[in-house]
Coordinates of C-alpha atoms in Angstrom, one line a residue:
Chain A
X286 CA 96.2 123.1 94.5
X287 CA 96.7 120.0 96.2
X288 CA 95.2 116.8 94.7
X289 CA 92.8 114.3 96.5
X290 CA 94.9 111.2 95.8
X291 CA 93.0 108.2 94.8
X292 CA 95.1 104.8 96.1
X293 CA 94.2 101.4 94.7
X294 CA 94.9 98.7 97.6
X295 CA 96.6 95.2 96.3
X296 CA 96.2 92.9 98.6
X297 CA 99.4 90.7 98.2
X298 CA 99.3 87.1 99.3
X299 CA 102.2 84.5 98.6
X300 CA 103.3 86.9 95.3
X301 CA 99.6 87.2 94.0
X302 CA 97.1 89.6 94.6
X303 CA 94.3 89.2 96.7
X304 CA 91.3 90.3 97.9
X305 CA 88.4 89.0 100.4
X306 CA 85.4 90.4 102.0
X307 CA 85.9 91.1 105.8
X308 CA 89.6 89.7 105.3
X309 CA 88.6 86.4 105.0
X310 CA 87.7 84.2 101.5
X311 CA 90.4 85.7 99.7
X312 CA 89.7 85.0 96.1
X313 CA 93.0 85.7 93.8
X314 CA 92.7 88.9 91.1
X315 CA 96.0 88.8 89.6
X316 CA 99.7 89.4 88.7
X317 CA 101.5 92.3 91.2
X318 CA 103.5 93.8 88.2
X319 CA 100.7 94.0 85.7
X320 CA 98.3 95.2 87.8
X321 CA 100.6 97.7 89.3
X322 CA 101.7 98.9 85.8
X323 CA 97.8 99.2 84.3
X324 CA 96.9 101.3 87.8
X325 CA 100.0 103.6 87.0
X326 CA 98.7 104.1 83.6
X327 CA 95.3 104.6 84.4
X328 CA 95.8 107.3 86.4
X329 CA 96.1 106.4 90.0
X330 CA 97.9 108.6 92.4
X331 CA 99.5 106.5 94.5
X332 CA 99.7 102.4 94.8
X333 CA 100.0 100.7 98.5
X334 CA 101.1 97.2 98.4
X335 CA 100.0 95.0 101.6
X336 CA 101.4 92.0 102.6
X337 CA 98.0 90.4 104.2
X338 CA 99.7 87.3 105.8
X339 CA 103.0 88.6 106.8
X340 CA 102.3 89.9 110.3
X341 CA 99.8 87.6 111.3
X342 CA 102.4 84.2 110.7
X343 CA 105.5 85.8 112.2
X344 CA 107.4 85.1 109.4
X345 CA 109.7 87.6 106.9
X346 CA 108.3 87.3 103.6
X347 CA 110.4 87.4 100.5
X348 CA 109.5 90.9 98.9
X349 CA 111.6 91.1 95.7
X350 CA 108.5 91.7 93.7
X351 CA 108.9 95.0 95.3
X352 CA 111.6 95.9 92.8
X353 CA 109.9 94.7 89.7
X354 CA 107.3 96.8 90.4
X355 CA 109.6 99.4 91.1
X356 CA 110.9 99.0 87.3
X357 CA 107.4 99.6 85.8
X358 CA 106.2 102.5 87.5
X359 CA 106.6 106.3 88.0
X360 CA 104.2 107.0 90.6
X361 CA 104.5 106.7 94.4
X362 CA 103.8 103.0 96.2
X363 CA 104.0 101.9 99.9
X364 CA 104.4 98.6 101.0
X365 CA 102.7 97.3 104.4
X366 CA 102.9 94.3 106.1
X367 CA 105.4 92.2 108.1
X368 CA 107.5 94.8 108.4
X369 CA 108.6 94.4 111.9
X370 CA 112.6 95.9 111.7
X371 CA 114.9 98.6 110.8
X372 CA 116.5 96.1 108.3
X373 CA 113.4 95.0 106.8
X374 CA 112.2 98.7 105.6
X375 CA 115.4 99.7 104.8
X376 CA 115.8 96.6 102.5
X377 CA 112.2 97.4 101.1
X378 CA 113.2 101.0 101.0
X379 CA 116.4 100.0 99.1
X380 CA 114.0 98.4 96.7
X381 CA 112.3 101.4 95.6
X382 CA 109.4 102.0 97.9
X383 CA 108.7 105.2 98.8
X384 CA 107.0 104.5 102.2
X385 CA 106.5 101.6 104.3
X386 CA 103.3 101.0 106.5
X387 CA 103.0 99.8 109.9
X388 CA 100.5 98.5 111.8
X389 CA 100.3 95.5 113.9
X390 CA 104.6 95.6 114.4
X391 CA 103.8 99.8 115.6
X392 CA 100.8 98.4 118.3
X393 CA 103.3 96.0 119.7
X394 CA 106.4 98.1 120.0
X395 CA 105.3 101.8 119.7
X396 CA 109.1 102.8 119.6
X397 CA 109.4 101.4 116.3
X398 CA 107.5 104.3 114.7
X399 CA 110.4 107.0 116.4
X400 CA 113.6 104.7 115.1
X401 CA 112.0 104.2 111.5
X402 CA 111.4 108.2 111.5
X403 CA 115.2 109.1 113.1
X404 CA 116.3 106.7 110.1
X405 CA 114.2 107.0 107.1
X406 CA 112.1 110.4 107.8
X407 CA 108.7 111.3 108.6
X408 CA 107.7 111.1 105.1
X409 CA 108.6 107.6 104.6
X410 CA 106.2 106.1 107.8
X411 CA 102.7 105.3 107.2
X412 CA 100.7 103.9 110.4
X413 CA 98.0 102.0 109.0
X414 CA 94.9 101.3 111.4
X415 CA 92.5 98.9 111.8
X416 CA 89.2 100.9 113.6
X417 CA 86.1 99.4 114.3
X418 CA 83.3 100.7 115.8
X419 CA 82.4 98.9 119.1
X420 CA 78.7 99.2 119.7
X421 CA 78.9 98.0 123.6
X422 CA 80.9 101.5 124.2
X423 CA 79.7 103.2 121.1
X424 CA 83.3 104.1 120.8
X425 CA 85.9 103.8 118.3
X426 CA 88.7 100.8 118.8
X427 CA 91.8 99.3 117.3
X428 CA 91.9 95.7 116.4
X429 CA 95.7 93.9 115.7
X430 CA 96.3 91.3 113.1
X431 CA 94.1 91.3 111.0
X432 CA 95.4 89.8 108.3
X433 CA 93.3 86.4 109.1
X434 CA 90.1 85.7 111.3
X435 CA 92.1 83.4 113.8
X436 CA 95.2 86.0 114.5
X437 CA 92.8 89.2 114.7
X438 CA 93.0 90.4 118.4
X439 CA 91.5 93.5 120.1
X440 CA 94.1 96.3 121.8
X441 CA 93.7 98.4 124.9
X442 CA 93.8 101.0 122.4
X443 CA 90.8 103.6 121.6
X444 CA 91.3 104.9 117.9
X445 CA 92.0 108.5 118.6
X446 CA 94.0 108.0 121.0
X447 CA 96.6 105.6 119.0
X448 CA 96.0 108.3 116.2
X449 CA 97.4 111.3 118.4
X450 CA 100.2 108.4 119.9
X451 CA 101.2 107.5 116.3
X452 CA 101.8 111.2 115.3
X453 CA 103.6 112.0 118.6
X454 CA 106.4 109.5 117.9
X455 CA 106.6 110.8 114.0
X456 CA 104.8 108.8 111.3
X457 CA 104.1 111.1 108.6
X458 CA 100.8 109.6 107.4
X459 CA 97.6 107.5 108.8
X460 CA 96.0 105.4 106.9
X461 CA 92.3 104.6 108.6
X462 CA 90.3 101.4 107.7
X463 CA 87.2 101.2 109.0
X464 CA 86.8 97.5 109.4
X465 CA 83.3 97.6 110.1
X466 CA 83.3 99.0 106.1
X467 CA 85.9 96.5 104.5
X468 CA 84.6 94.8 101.9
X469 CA 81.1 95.2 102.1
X470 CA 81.0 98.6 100.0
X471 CA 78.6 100.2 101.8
X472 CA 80.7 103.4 101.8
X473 CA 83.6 105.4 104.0
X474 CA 83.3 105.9 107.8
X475 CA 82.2 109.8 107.2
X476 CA 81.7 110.3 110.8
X477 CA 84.5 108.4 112.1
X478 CA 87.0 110.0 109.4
X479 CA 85.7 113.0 110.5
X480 CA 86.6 112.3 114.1
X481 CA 89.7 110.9 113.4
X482 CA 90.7 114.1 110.6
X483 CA 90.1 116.5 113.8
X484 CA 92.9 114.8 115.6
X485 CA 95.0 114.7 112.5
X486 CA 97.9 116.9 111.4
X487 CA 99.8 114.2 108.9
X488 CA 98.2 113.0 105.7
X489 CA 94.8 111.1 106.2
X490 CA 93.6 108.3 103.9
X491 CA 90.7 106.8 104.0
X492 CA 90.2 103.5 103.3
X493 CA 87.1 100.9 103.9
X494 CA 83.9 100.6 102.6
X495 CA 84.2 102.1 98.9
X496 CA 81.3 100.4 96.4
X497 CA 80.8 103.5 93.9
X498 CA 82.0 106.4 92.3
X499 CA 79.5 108.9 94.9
X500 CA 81.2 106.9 98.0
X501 CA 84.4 108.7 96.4
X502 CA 82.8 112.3 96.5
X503 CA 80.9 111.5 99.6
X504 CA 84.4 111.4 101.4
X505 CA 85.9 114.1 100.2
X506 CA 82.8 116.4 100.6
X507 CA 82.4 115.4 104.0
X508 CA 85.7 114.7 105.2
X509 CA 88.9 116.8 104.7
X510 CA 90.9 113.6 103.9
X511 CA 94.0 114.0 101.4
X512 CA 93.5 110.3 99.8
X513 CA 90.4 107.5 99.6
X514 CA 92.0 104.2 99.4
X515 CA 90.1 101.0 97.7
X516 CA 90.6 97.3 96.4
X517 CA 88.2 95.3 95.1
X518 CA 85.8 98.3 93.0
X519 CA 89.4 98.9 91.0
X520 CA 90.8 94.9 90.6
X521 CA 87.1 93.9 89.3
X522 CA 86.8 96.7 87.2
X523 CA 83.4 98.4 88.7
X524 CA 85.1 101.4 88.9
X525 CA 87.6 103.2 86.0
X526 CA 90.1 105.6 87.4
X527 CA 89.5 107.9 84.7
X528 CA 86.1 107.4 85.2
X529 CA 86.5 108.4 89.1
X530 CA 88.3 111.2 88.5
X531 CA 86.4 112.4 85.6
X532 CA 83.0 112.5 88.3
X533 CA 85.4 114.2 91.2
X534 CA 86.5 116.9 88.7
X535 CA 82.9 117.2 87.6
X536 CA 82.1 117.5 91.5
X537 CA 85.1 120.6 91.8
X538 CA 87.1 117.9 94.2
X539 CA 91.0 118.6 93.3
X540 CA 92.1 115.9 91.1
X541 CA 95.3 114.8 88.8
X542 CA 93.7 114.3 85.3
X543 CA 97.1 114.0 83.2
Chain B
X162 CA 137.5 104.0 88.3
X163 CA 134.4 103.0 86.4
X164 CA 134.5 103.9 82.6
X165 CA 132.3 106.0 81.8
X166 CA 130.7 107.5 78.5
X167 CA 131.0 111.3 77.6
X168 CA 127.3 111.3 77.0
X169 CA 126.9 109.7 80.9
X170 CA 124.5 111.2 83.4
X171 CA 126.1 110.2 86.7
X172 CA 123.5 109.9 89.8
X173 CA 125.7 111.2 93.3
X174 CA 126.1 108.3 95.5
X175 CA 125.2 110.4 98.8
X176 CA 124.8 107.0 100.8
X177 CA 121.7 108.4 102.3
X178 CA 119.3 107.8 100.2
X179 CA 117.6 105.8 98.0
X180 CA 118.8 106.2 94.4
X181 CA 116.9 103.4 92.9
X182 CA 113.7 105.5 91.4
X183 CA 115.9 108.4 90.3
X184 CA 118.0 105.2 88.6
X185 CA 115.2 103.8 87.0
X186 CA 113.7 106.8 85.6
X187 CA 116.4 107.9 84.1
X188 CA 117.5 104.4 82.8
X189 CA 113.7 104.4 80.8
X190 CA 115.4 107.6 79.1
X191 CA 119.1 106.6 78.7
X192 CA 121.2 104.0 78.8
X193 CA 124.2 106.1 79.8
X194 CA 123.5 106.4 83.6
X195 CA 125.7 105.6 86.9
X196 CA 125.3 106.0 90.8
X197 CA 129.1 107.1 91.9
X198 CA 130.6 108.6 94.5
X199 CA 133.7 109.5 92.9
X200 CA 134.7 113.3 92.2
X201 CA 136.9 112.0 89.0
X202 CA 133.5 110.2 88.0
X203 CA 131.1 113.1 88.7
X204 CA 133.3 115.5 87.5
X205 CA 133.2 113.9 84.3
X206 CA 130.2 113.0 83.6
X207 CA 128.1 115.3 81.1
X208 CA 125.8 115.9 83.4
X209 CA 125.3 115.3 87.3
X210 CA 122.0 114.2 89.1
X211 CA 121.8 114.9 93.2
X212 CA 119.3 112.9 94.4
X213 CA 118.2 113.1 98.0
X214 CA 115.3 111.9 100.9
X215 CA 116.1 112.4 104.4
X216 CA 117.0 115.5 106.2
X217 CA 119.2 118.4 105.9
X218 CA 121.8 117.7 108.3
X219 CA 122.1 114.0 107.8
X220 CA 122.7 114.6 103.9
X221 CA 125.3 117.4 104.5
X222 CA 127.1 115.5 106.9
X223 CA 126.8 112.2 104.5
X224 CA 128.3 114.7 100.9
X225 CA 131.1 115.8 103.9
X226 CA 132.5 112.7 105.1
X227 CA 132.3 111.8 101.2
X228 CA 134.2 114.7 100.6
X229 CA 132.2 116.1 98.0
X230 CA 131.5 119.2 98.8
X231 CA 134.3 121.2 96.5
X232 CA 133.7 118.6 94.1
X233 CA 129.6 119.7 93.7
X234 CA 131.0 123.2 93.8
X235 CA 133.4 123.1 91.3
X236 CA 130.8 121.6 88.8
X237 CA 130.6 123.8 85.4
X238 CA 128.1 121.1 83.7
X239 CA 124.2 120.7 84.1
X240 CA 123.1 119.9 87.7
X241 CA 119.8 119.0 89.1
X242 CA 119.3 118.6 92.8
X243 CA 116.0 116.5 93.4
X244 CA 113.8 117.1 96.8
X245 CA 116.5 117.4 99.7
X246 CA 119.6 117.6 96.2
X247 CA 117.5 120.7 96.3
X248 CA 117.5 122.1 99.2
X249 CA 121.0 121.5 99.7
X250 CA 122.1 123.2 97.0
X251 CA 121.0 126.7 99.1
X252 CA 122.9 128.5 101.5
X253 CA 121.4 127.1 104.5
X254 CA 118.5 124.8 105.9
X255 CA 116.1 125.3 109.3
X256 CA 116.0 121.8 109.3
X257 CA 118.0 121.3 112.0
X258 CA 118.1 119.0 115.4
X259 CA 119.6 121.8 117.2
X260 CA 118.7 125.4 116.9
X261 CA 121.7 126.5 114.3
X262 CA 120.5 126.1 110.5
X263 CA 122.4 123.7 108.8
X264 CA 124.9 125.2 106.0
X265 CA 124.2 124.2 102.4
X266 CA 126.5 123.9 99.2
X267 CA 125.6 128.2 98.7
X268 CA 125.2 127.2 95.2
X269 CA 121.8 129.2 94.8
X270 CA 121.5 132.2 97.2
X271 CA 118.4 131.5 99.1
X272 CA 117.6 129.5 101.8
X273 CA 115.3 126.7 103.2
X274 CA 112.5 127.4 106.0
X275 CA 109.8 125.8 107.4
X276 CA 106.6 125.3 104.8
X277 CA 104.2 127.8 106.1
X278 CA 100.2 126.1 105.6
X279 CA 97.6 128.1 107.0
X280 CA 97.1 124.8 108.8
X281 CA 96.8 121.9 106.3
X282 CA 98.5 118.8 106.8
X283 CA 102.5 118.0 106.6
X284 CA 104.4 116.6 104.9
X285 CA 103.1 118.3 102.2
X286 CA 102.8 115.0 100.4
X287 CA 101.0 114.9 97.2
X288 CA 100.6 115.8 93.4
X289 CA 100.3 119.7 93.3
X290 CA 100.2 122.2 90.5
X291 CA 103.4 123.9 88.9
X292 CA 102.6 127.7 87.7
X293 CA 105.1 130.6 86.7
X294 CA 108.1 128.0 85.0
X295 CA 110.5 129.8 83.7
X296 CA 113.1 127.8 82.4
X297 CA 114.0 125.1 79.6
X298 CA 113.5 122.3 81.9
X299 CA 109.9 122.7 81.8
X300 CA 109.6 123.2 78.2
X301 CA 106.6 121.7 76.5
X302 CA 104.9 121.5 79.9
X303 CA 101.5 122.9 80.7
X304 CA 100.8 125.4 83.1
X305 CA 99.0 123.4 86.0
X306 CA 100.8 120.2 85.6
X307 CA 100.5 118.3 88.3
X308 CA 104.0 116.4 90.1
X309 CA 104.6 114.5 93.1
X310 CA 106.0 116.1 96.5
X311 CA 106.7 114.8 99.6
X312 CA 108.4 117.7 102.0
X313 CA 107.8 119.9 105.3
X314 CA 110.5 122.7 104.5
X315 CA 111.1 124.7 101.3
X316 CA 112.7 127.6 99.7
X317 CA 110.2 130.9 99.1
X318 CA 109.7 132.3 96.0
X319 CA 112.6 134.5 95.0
X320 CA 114.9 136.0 92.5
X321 CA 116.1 132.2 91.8
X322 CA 112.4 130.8 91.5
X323 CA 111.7 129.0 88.2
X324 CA 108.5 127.3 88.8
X325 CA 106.3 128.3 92.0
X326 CA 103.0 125.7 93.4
X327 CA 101.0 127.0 96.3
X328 CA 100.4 125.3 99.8
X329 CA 98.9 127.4 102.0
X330 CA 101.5 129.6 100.9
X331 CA 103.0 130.1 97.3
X332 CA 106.9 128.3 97.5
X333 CA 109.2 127.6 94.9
X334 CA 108.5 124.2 93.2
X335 CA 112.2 124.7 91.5
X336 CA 114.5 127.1 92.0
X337 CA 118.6 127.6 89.4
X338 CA 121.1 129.5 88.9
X339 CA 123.6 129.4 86.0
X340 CA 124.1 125.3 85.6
X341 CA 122.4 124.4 89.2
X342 CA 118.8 123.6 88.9
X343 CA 117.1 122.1 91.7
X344 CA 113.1 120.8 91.9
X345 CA 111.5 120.3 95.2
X346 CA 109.6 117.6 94.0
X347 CA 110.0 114.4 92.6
X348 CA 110.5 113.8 89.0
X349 CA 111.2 110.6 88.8
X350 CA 107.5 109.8 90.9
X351 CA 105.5 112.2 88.5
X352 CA 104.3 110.4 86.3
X353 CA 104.4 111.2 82.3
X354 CA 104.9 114.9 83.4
X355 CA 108.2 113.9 85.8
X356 CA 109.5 111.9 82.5
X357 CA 109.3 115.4 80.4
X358 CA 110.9 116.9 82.9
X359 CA 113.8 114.5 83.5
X360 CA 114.2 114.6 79.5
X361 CA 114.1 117.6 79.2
X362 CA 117.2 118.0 81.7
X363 CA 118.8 115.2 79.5
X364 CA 118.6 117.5 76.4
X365 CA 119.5 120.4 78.5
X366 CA 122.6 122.7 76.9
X367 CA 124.2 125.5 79.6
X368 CA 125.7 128.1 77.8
X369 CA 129.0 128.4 79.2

């Protein structure tokens, strides 16, 4: 049986880890390498790796950390964020990432997500999105740079239509945040994942909102996503991995206990 | 020419794909490890690691302009295809851009299709469950291990089936035949099971 995958988020900001409430206040939590190492042998699934400041400055960052972490681990990571080219995923590819995310770079040029899947494959592009539910429509939307309060900017784009878009032009997994939920722990987006899962034939991860172990279960119980994402509840220790996974196999939700 | 041990493992350079986690798993194990694309090299080397992500055709193409192909073929030492090394160690692959399936190395006499999920997700991208192994290379590993796979085509279970997961449908999670041994998924992403796996191959002896 397939295993619900359980993905701490590092934040990464100038070579540190990061992470804020809302994106903003980011309060540093600590070294890439080690923390990437003690999630690997604490039982994560999977690590993602985003760049917070990358896309929203323009500039290319230097991502050699992207080996060293590379070195340490034996599980799967993605890294997200300024990756705007061809050259800069295959160089981050060449690294040792197994995927590369895309976000704000895939809202402004589309065609990106088609030329990184002719090159790389399907199974190396993750679209991340950035939803948030607009209560003036009562609709779901897509919000672009987010990586800081004064670059954040809102698209023409509905979510579930960018998340049929996205799959049309071959990314092989979505990453949702609910930016409503980021940071404030509240729990996942159920309905929205919901919505979005039904339009959904790649991977879906949720991500957003996680402040407990039941917020975990909750997702997977009500929601047929493959992975829940989360950041903060893992870098300050609230939640153990084996504790999490420990309560999901408890809850008979598929998990990787080694 | 590089010098190279007689204890070497030597990863095949296909230029289309990314060797450097098969490299660095297998470096954790042994010191005695090399990426070449040279048949003296890989023909040489105690035993032979084909690595692959990507698709069917574009690997084929890349091991022909390399001119590999008789090289792989001729190979009498342990070899262990990894994910698309796999797939292209088979007779042929639907993973095509055109309609005509794309010819393998025949090495294992069964082919790759289309994974077949009653409707969940692909790629099929995950840690699933290995059941049925059959074969040294799992030795010492539990039945319902978990290991990493990332993939939308497979082989089915057959005669050449030495470890078998389920998706939907039951596929082989590693498939050999005499020294060829390929594994769908990824060893070198899974974890402490992947490393017994990949040491295992290390300390593998084919009867010749």
């Amino acid at each position: 049986m397939l295993a619900k995958r359980i993905i701490p988020c590092l934040d990464v900001r100038d070579g540190k880890v990061v992470k804020g409430v809302q994106f903003t206040n980011h309060k540093i939590m600590g070294d890439i390498v080690d923390l990437a190492a003690r999630y690997s042998d604490e039982g994560a699934d999977e690590l993602v790796f985003y760049d917070i400041t990358a896309s929203a400055y323009g500039n290319k960052v230097d991502k050699s950390w992207v080996r060293q972490v590379a070195e340490v681990i034996n599980i799967p990571f993605c890294v997200a964020g300024g990756i705007k080219t061809l050259e800069h995923a295959r160089e981050i590819l060449a690294y040792g990432a197994d995927k590369i995310s895309i976000n704000s770079p895939a809202l402004t040029e589309p065609e990106l997500i088609t030329r990184m899947q002719d090159e790389f494959g399907k199974q190396c592009i993750v679209v991340g999105i950035d939803s948030y539910h607009d209560q003036e429509s009562n609709s779901y939307k897509v919000k672009q740079f987010t990586g800081s309060d004064s670059t954040t900017q809102f698209t023409d784009w509905y979510t579930l239509d960018w998340v049929e878009k996205v799959q049309q032009l071959g990314c092989g997994e979505i990453v949702l945040n609910a930016i409503n939920q980021d940071g404030v722990k509240n729990g996942y987006d159920i309905e929205q994942l919901q919505k979005v899962r039904s339009a959904c034939t790649v991977p879906l991860i949720a991500s957003g909102g996680a402040g407990s172990i039941q917020h975990f279960i909750d997702v997977f119980n009500q929601t047929n996503v493959d992975g829940a994402l989360a950041a903060s509840v893992f870098h300050k220790q609230e939640i153990a991995i084996s504790d999490l996974k420990q309560q999901l196999a408890n809850n008979q939700i598929p998990t990787r206990i080694d | 020419m590089v010098e190279i041990g007689k204890n070497s493992i030597v990863i095949i350079d296909t230029g289309v794909c990314n060797l450097t986690s098969v490299y660095q798993a297998i470096r954790r194990l042994t010191d005695e490890v090399i990426a070449s694309d040279d048949p003296k090299v890989i023909t040489q080397a105690e035993k032979v690691v084909l690595p692959g992500v990507g698709a069917a055709q574009s690997g084929m193409q890349s091991i022909t302009n390399k001119a590999l192909i008789e090289t792989i073929q001729q190979l009498t030492q342990p070899v262990l295809g990894i994910c698309l090394g796999m797939q292209l160690l088979t007779q042929t692959s639907e993973e095509s851009s055109n309609n005509s399936p794309v010819k393998g190395l025949g090495l294992i006499p069964t082919k790759i299709e289309h994974l077949e999920t009653q409707g969940q997700p692909l790629p099929h991208m995950g840690w699933n469950q290995l059941s049925n192994m059959k074969h040294p290379i799992f030795d010492g590993i539990a039945n319902n291990a978990f290991v990493y796979f990332v993939h939308s085509y497979g082989a089915p279970i057959s005669d050449y089936t030495i470890a078998s997961s389920d998706y939907g449908n039951k596929f082989s999670a590693a498939i050999a035949k005499d020294n060829f041994i390929g594994l769908q998924f990824h060893p070198e992403k899974s974890g402490k099971t992947g490393e017994a796996i990949l040491n295992n191959f290390l300390n593998l002896r084919i009867e010749q």
